[in-house]
Amino acid sequence: MSGPPDTYTHGHHDAVLRSHRWRSAANSAAYLLPHLAPGQRLLDVGCGPGTLTIDLARHVAPGQVIGVDVSEAVVAEASAAAATAEITNATFLTGDFRHAGLASGSFDVVHAHQVLQHLRDPVGALAAMAALARPGGVVAARDSDYSTFTWAPQVDGLEGWRRAYLAVARSNGAEPDAGRWLLHWARRAGLADVAYQSSTWTFSTDAERQWWATLWAERCLSSSFAQQAVDYGIATAAQLGDFAQAWRRWGAEPDGVFVVVHGEIVARI
């Protein structure tokens, strides 16, 4: 009997998708690149609007890449982006990869970026990813770790935002500190040959600060996270407004720095 469905804490609002469109193989999957080779068949789980998927497709061309996401709208965007970029070895499917009818053992690489932190059963998801990889293939995952995010200077309201985000994600049955648990989850999923490392996104230039702060200020006001925070009684609309202002104050700091910590695993099947 299946359990309750997964709830995507962020939702697919523009402030969320703008950050997803920024992702590339260089800034979001550098740890995986040494394991890629032309001709490999790759599955990108939770592909979103497809920019990262398309970049990975360039690395394994002429190998086939399939991106899968539960949102029909972002899958349509990903397909259009691939056509615009003239990427012919990437296709996109709508659905949950665990129930999409993909053949067992049919991929050289099964990859997920910022996905496991939103799932109620990340161990089961990793086992399902491993089942789709061929013997000798690779399962790779990268997830952030919200409790280790660090920033300067300290701005009143940002710790309140973090507490609210952690509470919302955990109310959804998910683990927002997924980055630190990837190795443990992989071992529980039956993966034995697992390498773990970490990396960061660092926002420190004027342009980077403004971009990152604006994204999160908007998410505090109009996103699934904001709606869930109110629905769950975790924050009021007024408090969410205060969080948004805190983000804008941090973004205006001339020496502001924000570091996002990620855990990464590469498991050989």
PDB file of C-alpha atoms in Angstrom:
ATOM      1  CA  MET A   1       0.000   0.000   0.000  1.00  0.00           C
ATOM      2  CA  SER A   2       1.496   3.346  -1.045  1.00  0.00           C
ATOM      3  CA  GLY A   3       2.003   6.126   1.483  1.00  0.00           C
ATOM      4  CA  PRO A   4       1.052   9.800   1.210  1.00  0.00           C
ATOM      5  CA  PRO A   5       2.281  11.609  -1.899  1.00  0.00           C
ATOM      6  CA  ASP A   6       5.380  13.776  -1.935  1.00  0.00           C
ATOM      7  CA  THR A   7       4.872  17.527  -1.629  1.00  0.00           C
ATOM      8  CA  TYR A   8       7.253  19.843  -3.445  1.00  0.00           C
ATOM      9  CA  THR A   9       8.038  22.516  -0.864  1.00  0.00           C
ATOM     10  CA  HIS A  10       9.094  25.166  -3.391  1.00  0.00           C
ATOM     11  CA  GLY A  11       6.451  24.707  -6.064  1.00  0.00           C
ATOM     12  CA  HIS A  12       6.947  25.769  -9.675  1.00  0.00           C
ATOM     13  CA  HIS A  13       6.599  29.527  -9.366  1.00  0.00           C
ATOM     14  CA  ASP A  14       8.776  31.793 -11.489  1.00  0.00           C
ATOM     15  CA  ALA A  15      11.063  32.713  -8.578  1.00  0.00           C
ATOM     16  CA  VAL A  16      11.816  28.999  -8.225  1.00  0.00           C
ATOM     17  CA  LEU A  17      12.205  28.244 -11.922  1.00  0.00           C
ATOM     18  CA  ARG A  18      14.534  31.214 -12.464  1.00  0.00           C
ATOM     19  CA  SER A  19      17.028  29.578 -10.125  1.00  0.00           C
ATOM     20  CA  HIS A  20      16.559  26.202 -11.832  1.00  0.00           C
ATOM     21  CA  ARG A  21      17.263  27.745 -15.252  1.00  0.00           C
ATOM     22  CA  TRP A  22      20.594  29.038 -13.922  1.00  0.00           C
ATOM     23  CA  ARG A  23      21.861  25.524 -13.211  1.00  0.00           C
ATOM     24  CA  SER A  24      24.519  24.042 -15.469  1.00  0.00           C
ATOM     25  CA  ALA A  25      26.795  21.035 -15.408  1.00  0.00           C
ATOM     26  CA  ALA A  26      29.634  23.289 -14.265  1.00  0.00           C
ATOM     27  CA  ASN A  27      27.846  24.881 -11.303  1.00  0.00           C
ATOM     28  CA  SER A  28      25.617  21.979 -10.281  1.00  0.00           C
ATOM     29  CA  ALA A  29      27.140  18.681 -11.423  1.00  0.00           C
ATOM     30  CA  ALA A  30      30.907  19.190 -11.556  1.00  0.00           C
ATOM     31  CA  TYR A  31      31.355  16.167  -9.272  1.00  0.00           C
ATOM     32  CA  LEU A  32      29.649  13.967 -11.883  1.00  0.00           C
ATOM     33  CA  LEU A  33      31.509  15.144 -14.985  1.00  0.00           C
ATOM     34  CA  PRO A  34      34.551  12.836 -14.561  1.00  0.00           C
ATOM     35  CA  HIS A  35      32.159   9.881 -14.724  1.00  0.00           C
ATOM     36  CA  LEU A  36      30.517  10.923 -18.011  1.00  0.00           C
ATOM     37  CA  ALA A  37      31.594   9.797 -21.468  1.00  0.00           C
ATOM     38  CA  PRO A  38      30.221  10.114 -24.994  1.00  0.00           C
ATOM     39  CA  GLY A  39      27.640   7.487 -25.827  1.00  0.00           C
ATOM     40  CA  GLN A  40      26.304   6.934 -22.308  1.00  0.00           C
ATOM     41  CA  ARG A  41      22.568   6.731 -21.685  1.00  0.00           C
ATOM     42  CA  LEU A  42      21.571   9.070 -18.843  1.00  0.00           C
ATOM     43  CA  LEU A  43      18.396   9.590 -16.822  1.00  0.00           C
ATOM     44  CA  ASP A  44      17.886  12.965 -15.120  1.00  0.00           C
ATOM     45  CA  VAL A  45      15.376  12.587 -12.278  1.00  0.00           C
ATOM     46  CA  GLY A  46      13.443  15.746 -11.428  1.00  0.00           C
ATOM     47  CA  CYS A  47      14.789  17.576 -14.474  1.00  0.00           C
ATOM     48  CA  GLY A  48      12.768  20.785 -14.024  1.00  0.00           C
ATOM     49  CA  PRO A  49      13.036  23.249 -16.938  1.00  0.00           C
ATOM     50  CA  GLY A  50      15.894  21.223 -18.400  1.00  0.00           C
ATOM     51  CA  THR A  51      18.927  23.500 -18.511  1.00  0.00           C
ATOM     52  CA  LEU A  52      21.055  21.113 -16.452  1.00  0.00           C
ATOM     53  CA  THR A  53      19.716  18.116 -18.394  1.00  0.00           C
ATOM     54  CA  ILE A  54      20.581  19.756 -21.691  1.00  0.00           C
ATOM     55  CA  ASP A  55      24.099  20.509 -20.489  1.00  0.00           C
ATOM     56  CA  LEU A  56      24.571  16.896 -19.384  1.00  0.00           C
ATOM     57  CA  ALA A  57      23.306  15.800 -22.804  1.00  0.00           C
ATOM     58  CA  ARG A  58      26.180  17.705 -24.391  1.00  0.00           C
ATOM     59  CA  HIS A  59      28.650  15.705 -22.295  1.00  0.00           C
ATOM     60  CA  VAL A  60      27.291  12.269 -23.264  1.00  0.00           C
ATOM     61  CA  ALA A  61      26.324  12.964 -26.885  1.00  0.00           C
ATOM     62  CA  PRO A  62      25.506  11.044 -28.980  1.00  0.00           C
ATOM     63  CA  GLY A  63      24.192   9.039 -26.023  1.00  0.00           C
ATOM     64  CA  GLN A  64      20.515   9.396 -25.192  1.00  0.00           C
ATOM     65  CA  VAL A  65      19.373  11.497 -22.231  1.00  0.00           C
ATOM     66  CA  ILE A  66      15.898  11.338 -20.705  1.00  0.00           C
ATOM     67  CA  GLY A  67      14.672  13.976 -18.293  1.00  0.00           C
ATOM     68  CA  VAL A  68      11.633  13.224 -16.153  1.00  0.00           C
ATOM     69  CA  ASP A  69       9.630  15.557 -13.916  1.00  0.00           C
ATOM     70  CA  VAL A  70       6.202  15.473 -12.311  1.00  0.00           C
ATOM     71  CA  SER A  71       5.274  18.930 -13.657  1.00  0.00           C
ATOM     72  CA  GLU A  72       3.821  18.906 -17.151  1.00  0.00           C
ATOM     73  CA  ALA A  73       4.495  22.637 -17.565  1.00  0.00           C
ATOM     74  CA  VAL A  74       8.209  22.438 -16.787  1.00  0.00           C
ATOM     75  CA  VAL A  75       8.599  19.350 -18.986  1.00  0.00           C
ATOM     76  CA  ALA A  76       7.087  21.340 -21.856  1.00  0.00           C
ATOM     77  CA  GLU A  77       9.546  24.149 -21.114  1.00  0.00           C
ATOM     78  CA  ALA A  78      12.449  21.687 -21.052  1.00  0.00           C
ATOM     79  CA  SER A  79      11.444  20.224 -24.415  1.00  0.00           C
ATOM     80  CA  ALA A  80      11.251  23.713 -25.918  1.00  0.00           C
ATOM     81  CA  ALA A  81      14.632  24.644 -24.447  1.00  0.00           C
ATOM     82  CA  ALA A  82      16.243  21.548 -25.973  1.00  0.00           C
ATOM     83  CA  ALA A  83      14.770  22.382 -29.371  1.00  0.00           C
ATOM     84  CA  THR A  84      16.019  25.972 -29.134  1.00  0.00           C
ATOM     85  CA  ALA A  85      19.492  24.749 -28.183  1.00  0.00           C
ATOM     86  CA  GLU A  86      19.398  22.229 -31.054  1.00  0.00           C
ATOM     87  CA  ILE A  87      19.998  19.363 -28.624  1.00  0.00           C
ATOM     88  CA  THR A  88      18.713  16.256 -30.380  1.00  0.00           C
ATOM     89  CA  ASN A  89      19.806  13.589 -27.880  1.00  0.00           C
ATOM     90  CA  ALA A  90      17.560  14.728 -24.989  1.00  0.00           C
ATOM     91  CA  THR A  91      13.878  13.915 -24.521  1.00  0.00           C
ATOM     92  CA  PHE A  92      11.574  14.693 -21.616  1.00  0.00           C
ATOM     93  CA  LEU A  93       8.776  12.783 -19.879  1.00  0.00           C
ATOM     94  CA  THR A  94       6.096  13.875 -17.424  1.00  0.00           C
ATOM     95  CA  GLY A  95       5.644  11.667 -14.376  1.00  0.00           C
ATOM     96  CA  ASP A  96       7.246  10.118 -11.325  1.00  0.00           C
ATOM     97  CA  PHE A  97      10.380   8.277 -12.419  1.00  0.00           C
ATOM     98  CA  ARG A  98       9.470   5.412 -10.084  1.00  0.00           C
ATOM     99  CA  HIS A  99       6.294   4.724 -12.052  1.00  0.00           C
ATOM    100  CA  ALA A 100       7.200   5.943 -15.558  1.00  0.00           C
ATOM    101  CA  GLY A 101       7.701   2.507 -17.121  1.00  0.00           C
ATOM    102  CA  LEU A 102      11.454   2.937 -17.565  1.00  0.00           C
ATOM    103  CA  ALA A 103      13.280  -0.344 -18.136  1.00  0.00           C
ATOM    104  CA  SER A 104      15.384  -1.749 -15.305  1.00  0.00           C
ATOM    105  CA  GLY A 105      19.117  -1.705 -15.902  1.00  0.00           C
ATOM    106  CA  SER A 106      18.796   0.496 -18.987  1.00  0.00           C
ATOM    107  CA  PHE A 107      20.887   3.540 -18.021  1.00  0.00           C
ATOM    108  CA  ASP A 108      24.607   4.108 -17.624  1.00  0.00           C
ATOM    109  CA  VAL A 109      23.982   7.107 -15.351  1.00  0.00           C
ATOM    110  CA  VAL A 110      20.969   7.907 -13.155  1.00  0.00           C
ATOM    111  CA  HIS A 111      21.214  11.440 -11.756  1.00  0.00           C
ATOM    112  CA  ALA A 112      19.139  13.574  -9.387  1.00  0.00           C
ATOM    113  CA  HIS A 113      19.860  17.177  -8.429  1.00  0.00           C
ATOM    114  CA  GLN A 114      18.043  18.694  -5.414  1.00  0.00           C
ATOM    115  CA  VAL A 115      15.383  15.967  -5.512  1.00  0.00           C
ATOM    116  CA  LEU A 116      15.895  13.642  -2.543  1.00  0.00           C
ATOM    117  CA  GLN A 117      15.393  16.491  -0.044  1.00  0.00           C
ATOM    118  CA  HIS A 118      11.755  16.710  -1.165  1.00  0.00           C
ATOM    119  CA  LEU A 119      10.842  13.013  -0.962  1.00  0.00           C
ATOM    120  CA  ARG A 120       9.237  11.157   1.927  1.00  0.00           C
ATOM    121  CA  ASP A 121      11.278   8.048   1.121  1.00  0.00           C
ATOM    122  CA  PRO A 122      14.718   9.069  -0.162  1.00  0.00           C
ATOM    123  CA  VAL A 123      16.113   5.611   0.588  1.00  0.00           C
ATOM    124  CA  GLY A 124      13.465   3.980  -1.581  1.00  0.00           C
ATOM    125  CA  ALA A 125      14.093   6.571  -4.291  1.00  0.00           C
ATOM    126  CA  LEU A 126      17.810   5.772  -4.326  1.00  0.00           C
ATOM    127  CA  ALA A 127      17.024   2.050  -4.538  1.00  0.00           C
ATOM    128  CA  ALA A 128      14.706   2.769  -7.478  1.00  0.00           C
ATOM    129  CA  MET A 129      17.441   4.834  -9.155  1.00  0.00           C
ATOM    130  CA  ALA A 130      19.909   1.978  -8.664  1.00  0.00           C
ATOM    131  CA  ALA A 131      17.449  -0.488 -10.219  1.00  0.00           C
ATOM    132  CA  LEU A 132      17.393   1.625 -13.392  1.00  0.00           C
ATOM    133  CA  ALA A 133      21.189   1.623 -13.714  1.00  0.00           C
ATOM    134  CA  ARG A 134      23.032  -1.151 -15.509  1.00  0.00           C
ATOM    135  CA  PRO A 135      25.760  -3.166 -13.734  1.00  0.00           C
ATOM    136  CA  GLY A 136      28.848  -0.956 -13.709  1.00  0.00           C
ATOM    137  CA  GLY A 137      26.691   2.142 -14.086  1.00  0.00           C
ATOM    138  CA  VAL A 138      26.490   5.158 -11.809  1.00  0.00           C
ATOM    139  CA  VAL A 139      23.875   6.630  -9.480  1.00  0.00           C
ATOM    140  CA  ALA A 140      24.590  10.259  -8.613  1.00  0.00           C
ATOM    141  CA  ALA A 141      22.792  12.724  -6.363  1.00  0.00           C
ATOM    142  CA  ARG A 142      23.422  16.226  -5.073  1.00  0.00           C
ATOM    143  CA  ASP A 143      21.355  17.912  -2.365  1.00  0.00           C
ATOM    144  CA  SER A 144      21.709  21.034  -0.293  1.00  0.00           C
ATOM    145  CA  ASP A 145      21.828  21.167   3.504  1.00  0.00           C
ATOM    146  CA  TYR A 146      19.790  24.096   4.812  1.00  0.00           C
ATOM    147  CA  SER A 147      21.062  24.038   8.385  1.00  0.00           C
ATOM    148  CA  THR A 148      24.628  24.578   7.163  1.00  0.00           C
ATOM    149  CA  PHE A 149      23.833  27.555   4.937  1.00  0.00           C
ATOM    150  CA  THR A 150      25.917  30.462   6.170  1.00  0.00           C
ATOM    151  CA  TRP A 151      25.876  34.170   5.444  1.00  0.00           C
ATOM    152  CA  ALA A 152      27.322  37.493   6.449  1.00  0.00           C
ATOM    153  CA  PRO A 153      26.479  39.965   7.696  1.00  0.00           C
ATOM    154  CA  GLN A 154      23.840  38.673  10.067  1.00  0.00           C
ATOM    155  CA  VAL A 155      20.502  40.286   9.198  1.00  0.00           C
ATOM    156  CA  ASP A 156      17.495  40.185  11.507  1.00  0.00           C
ATOM    157  CA  GLY A 157      14.908  37.855  10.006  1.00  0.00           C
ATOM    158  CA  LEU A 158      17.045  35.437   8.026  1.00  0.00           C
ATOM    159  CA  GLU A 159      17.334  32.926  10.869  1.00  0.00           C
ATOM    160  CA  GLY A 160      13.568  33.148  11.197  1.00  0.00           C
ATOM    161  CA  TRP A 161      13.260  32.363   7.492  1.00  0.00           C
ATOM    162  CA  ARG A 162      15.493  29.328   7.886  1.00  0.00           C
ATOM    163  CA  ARG A 163      13.522  28.021  10.872  1.00  0.00           C
ATOM    164  CA  ALA A 164      10.294  28.440   8.923  1.00  0.00           C
ATOM    165  CA  TYR A 165      11.686  26.688   5.861  1.00  0.00           C
ATOM    166  CA  LEU A 166      12.980  23.739   7.894  1.00  0.00           C
ATOM    167  CA  ALA A 167       9.598  23.420   9.615  1.00  0.00           C
ATOM    168  CA  VAL A 168       7.642  23.533   6.352  1.00  0.00           C
ATOM    169  CA  ALA A 169       9.830  20.938   4.655  1.00  0.00           C
ATOM    170  CA  ARG A 170       9.621  18.593   7.632  1.00  0.00           C
ATOM    171  CA  SER A 171       5.860  19.070   7.796  1.00  0.00           C
ATOM    172  CA  ASN A 172       5.887  17.726   4.241  1.00  0.00           C
ATOM    173  CA  GLY A 173       7.658  14.594   5.476  1.00  0.00           C
ATOM    174  CA  ALA A 174      10.919  15.636   3.811  1.00  0.00           C
ATOM    175  CA  GLU A 175      14.471  16.305   5.042  1.00  0.00           C
ATOM    176  CA  PRO A 176      15.838  19.766   4.149  1.00  0.00           C
ATOM    177  CA  ASP A 177      19.283  18.812   5.497  1.00  0.00           C
ATOM    178  CA  ALA A 178      19.496  16.026   2.914  1.00  0.00           C
ATOM    179  CA  GLY A 179      23.058  16.878   1.934  1.00  0.00           C
ATOM    180  CA  ARG A 180      24.534  15.373   5.092  1.00  0.00           C
ATOM    181  CA  TRP A 181      22.435  12.205   4.833  1.00  0.00           C
ATOM    182  CA  LEU A 182      23.162  11.123   1.250  1.00  0.00           C
ATOM    183  CA  LEU A 183      25.868   8.620   2.163  1.00  0.00           C
ATOM    184  CA  HIS A 184      23.704   7.100   4.917  1.00  0.00           C
ATOM    185  CA  TRP A 185      20.672   6.894   2.645  1.00  0.00           C
ATOM    186  CA  ALA A 186      22.715   5.302  -0.138  1.00  0.00           C
ATOM    187  CA  ARG A 187      24.044   2.625   2.184  1.00  0.00           C
ATOM    188  CA  ARG A 188      20.524   1.920   3.472  1.00  0.00           C
ATOM    189  CA  ALA A 189      19.391   1.599  -0.156  1.00  0.00           C
ATOM    190  CA  GLY A 190      21.878  -1.232  -0.601  1.00  0.00           C
ATOM    191  CA  LEU A 191      24.557   0.717  -2.437  1.00  0.00           C
ATOM    192  CA  ALA A 192      27.998  -0.401  -1.308  1.00  0.00           C
ATOM    193  CA  ASP A 193      30.469   1.401  -3.594  1.00  0.00           C
ATOM    194  CA  VAL A 194      29.640   5.014  -2.687  1.00  0.00           C
ATOM    195  CA  ALA A 195      31.877   8.091  -2.735  1.00  0.00           C
ATOM    196  CA  TYR A 196      30.753  11.200  -0.832  1.00  0.00           C
ATOM    197  CA  GLN A 197      31.962  14.775  -1.166  1.00  0.00           C
ATOM    198  CA  SER A 198      30.638  18.309  -0.795  1.00  0.00           C
ATOM    199  CA  SER A 199      30.677  21.569  -2.703  1.00  0.00           C
ATOM    200  CA  THR A 200      29.093  25.002  -2.492  1.00  0.00           C
ATOM    201  CA  TRP A 201      27.310  27.709  -4.355  1.00  0.00           C
ATOM    202  CA  THR A 202      28.753  31.029  -3.209  1.00  0.00           C
ATOM    203  CA  PHE A 203      27.006  34.341  -3.873  1.00  0.00           C
ATOM    204  CA  SER A 204      29.271  37.314  -3.187  1.00  0.00           C
ATOM    205  CA  THR A 205      29.264  39.785  -6.087  1.00  0.00           C
ATOM    206  CA  ASP A 206      26.750  42.612  -6.334  1.00  0.00           C
ATOM    207  CA  ALA A 207      24.917  40.846  -9.150  1.00  0.00           C
ATOM    208  CA  GLU A 208      24.911  37.471  -7.368  1.00  0.00           C
ATOM    209  CA  ARG A 209      23.618  38.999  -4.124  1.00  0.00           C
ATOM    210  CA  GLN A 210      20.812  40.835  -5.868  1.00  0.00           C
ATOM    211  CA  TRP A 211      19.796  37.756  -7.848  1.00  0.00           C
ATOM    212  CA  TRP A 212      19.801  35.359  -4.891  1.00  0.00           C
ATOM    213  CA  ALA A 213      18.143  37.795  -2.478  1.00  0.00           C
ATOM    214  CA  THR A 214      15.430  38.721  -4.971  1.00  0.00           C
ATOM    215  CA  LEU A 215      14.617  35.078  -5.666  1.00  0.00           C
ATOM    216  CA  TRP A 216      14.165  34.276  -1.998  1.00  0.00           C
ATOM    217  CA  ALA A 217      12.313  37.483  -1.205  1.00  0.00           C
ATOM    218  CA  GLU A 218       9.797  36.568  -3.899  1.00  0.00           C
ATOM    219  CA  ARG A 219       9.551  32.973  -2.644  1.00  0.00           C
ATOM    220  CA  CYS A 220       8.696  34.276   0.823  1.00  0.00           C
ATOM    221  CA  LEU A 221       5.714  36.109  -0.641  1.00  0.00           C
ATOM    222  CA  SER A 222       4.428  33.957  -3.512  1.00  0.00           C
ATOM    223  CA  SER A 223       5.454  30.320  -3.686  1.00  0.00           C
ATOM    224  CA  SER A 224       4.289  26.973  -2.406  1.00  0.00           C
ATOM    225  CA  PHE A 225       6.648  27.424   0.557  1.00  0.00           C
ATOM    226  CA  ALA A 226       4.878  30.661   1.508  1.00  0.00           C
ATOM    227  CA  GLN A 227       1.406  29.143   1.168  1.00  0.00           C
ATOM    228  CA  GLN A 228       2.371  26.029   3.097  1.00  0.00           C
ATOM    229  CA  ALA A 229       3.951  28.098   5.886  1.00  0.00           C
ATOM    230  CA  VAL A 230       0.613  29.858   6.397  1.00  0.00           C
ATOM    231  CA  ASP A 231      -1.509  26.725   5.956  1.00  0.00           C
ATOM    232  CA  TYR A 232       0.584  24.783   8.480  1.00  0.00           C
ATOM    233  CA  GLY A 233       0.525  27.609  11.040  1.00  0.00           C
ATOM    234  CA  ILE A 234       4.309  28.003  10.853  1.00  0.00           C
ATOM    235  CA  ALA A 235       4.365  31.667   9.793  1.00  0.00           C
ATOM    236  CA  THR A 236       1.851  34.410   9.209  1.00  0.00           C
ATOM    237  CA  ALA A 237       1.671  36.470   6.055  1.00  0.00           C
ATOM    238  CA  ALA A 238       3.152  39.365   8.015  1.00  0.00           C
ATOM    239  CA  GLN A 239       6.088  37.249   9.153  1.00  0.00           C
ATOM    240  CA  LEU A 240       6.693  36.078   5.603  1.00  0.00           C
ATOM    241  CA  GLY A 241       6.757  39.728   4.588  1.00  0.00           C
ATOM    242  CA  ASP A 242       9.380  40.345   7.256  1.00  0.00           C
ATOM    243  CA  PHE A 243      11.457  37.453   5.884  1.00  0.00           C
ATOM    244  CA  ALA A 244      11.247  38.968   2.397  1.00  0.00           C
ATOM    245  CA  GLN A 245      12.448  42.315   3.720  1.00  0.00           C
ATOM    246  CA  ALA A 246      15.313  40.577   5.530  1.00  0.00           C
ATOM    247  CA  TRP A 247      16.404  39.010   2.262  1.00  0.00           C
ATOM    248  CA  ARG A 248      16.314  42.394   0.538  1.00  0.00           C
ATOM    249  CA  ARG A 249      18.335  44.005   3.327  1.00  0.00           C
ATOM    250  CA  TRP A 250      20.970  41.276   3.022  1.00  0.00           C
ATOM    251  CA  GLY A 251      21.023  41.699  -0.757  1.00  0.00           C
ATOM    252  CA  ALA A 252      21.757  45.409  -0.316  1.00  0.00           C
ATOM    253  CA  GLU A 253      24.825  44.764   1.867  1.00  0.00           C
ATOM    254  CA  PRO A 254      27.933  45.719  -0.150  1.00  0.00           C
ATOM    255  CA  ASP A 255      30.032  42.974   1.466  1.00  0.00           C
ATOM    256  CA  GLY A 256      27.322  40.333   1.778  1.00  0.00           C
ATOM    257  CA  VAL A 257      28.214  36.677   1.279  1.00  0.00           C
ATOM    258  CA  PHE A 258      25.905  33.661   1.166  1.00  0.00           C
ATOM    259  CA  VAL A 259      27.207  30.076   0.991  1.00  0.00           C
ATOM    260  CA  VAL A 260      24.968  27.119   0.105  1.00  0.00           C
ATOM    261  CA  VAL A 261      26.467  23.776   1.129  1.00  0.00           C
ATOM    262  CA  HIS A 262      25.717  20.605  -0.848  1.00  0.00           C
ATOM    263  CA  GLY A 263      26.416  16.937  -0.290  1.00  0.00           C
ATOM    264  CA  GLU A 264      27.162  14.759  -3.327  1.00  0.00           C
ATOM    265  CA  ILE A 265      27.315  11.022  -3.889  1.00  0.00           C
ATOM    266  CA  VAL A 266      28.489   8.866  -6.756  1.00  0.00           C
ATOM    267  CA  ALA A 267      27.603   5.190  -6.366  1.00  0.00           C
ATOM    268  CA  ARG A 268      28.896   2.484  -8.705  1.00  0.00           C
ATOM    269  CA  ILE A 269      26.388  -0.304  -9.314  1.00  0.00           C
TER     270      ILE A 269
END
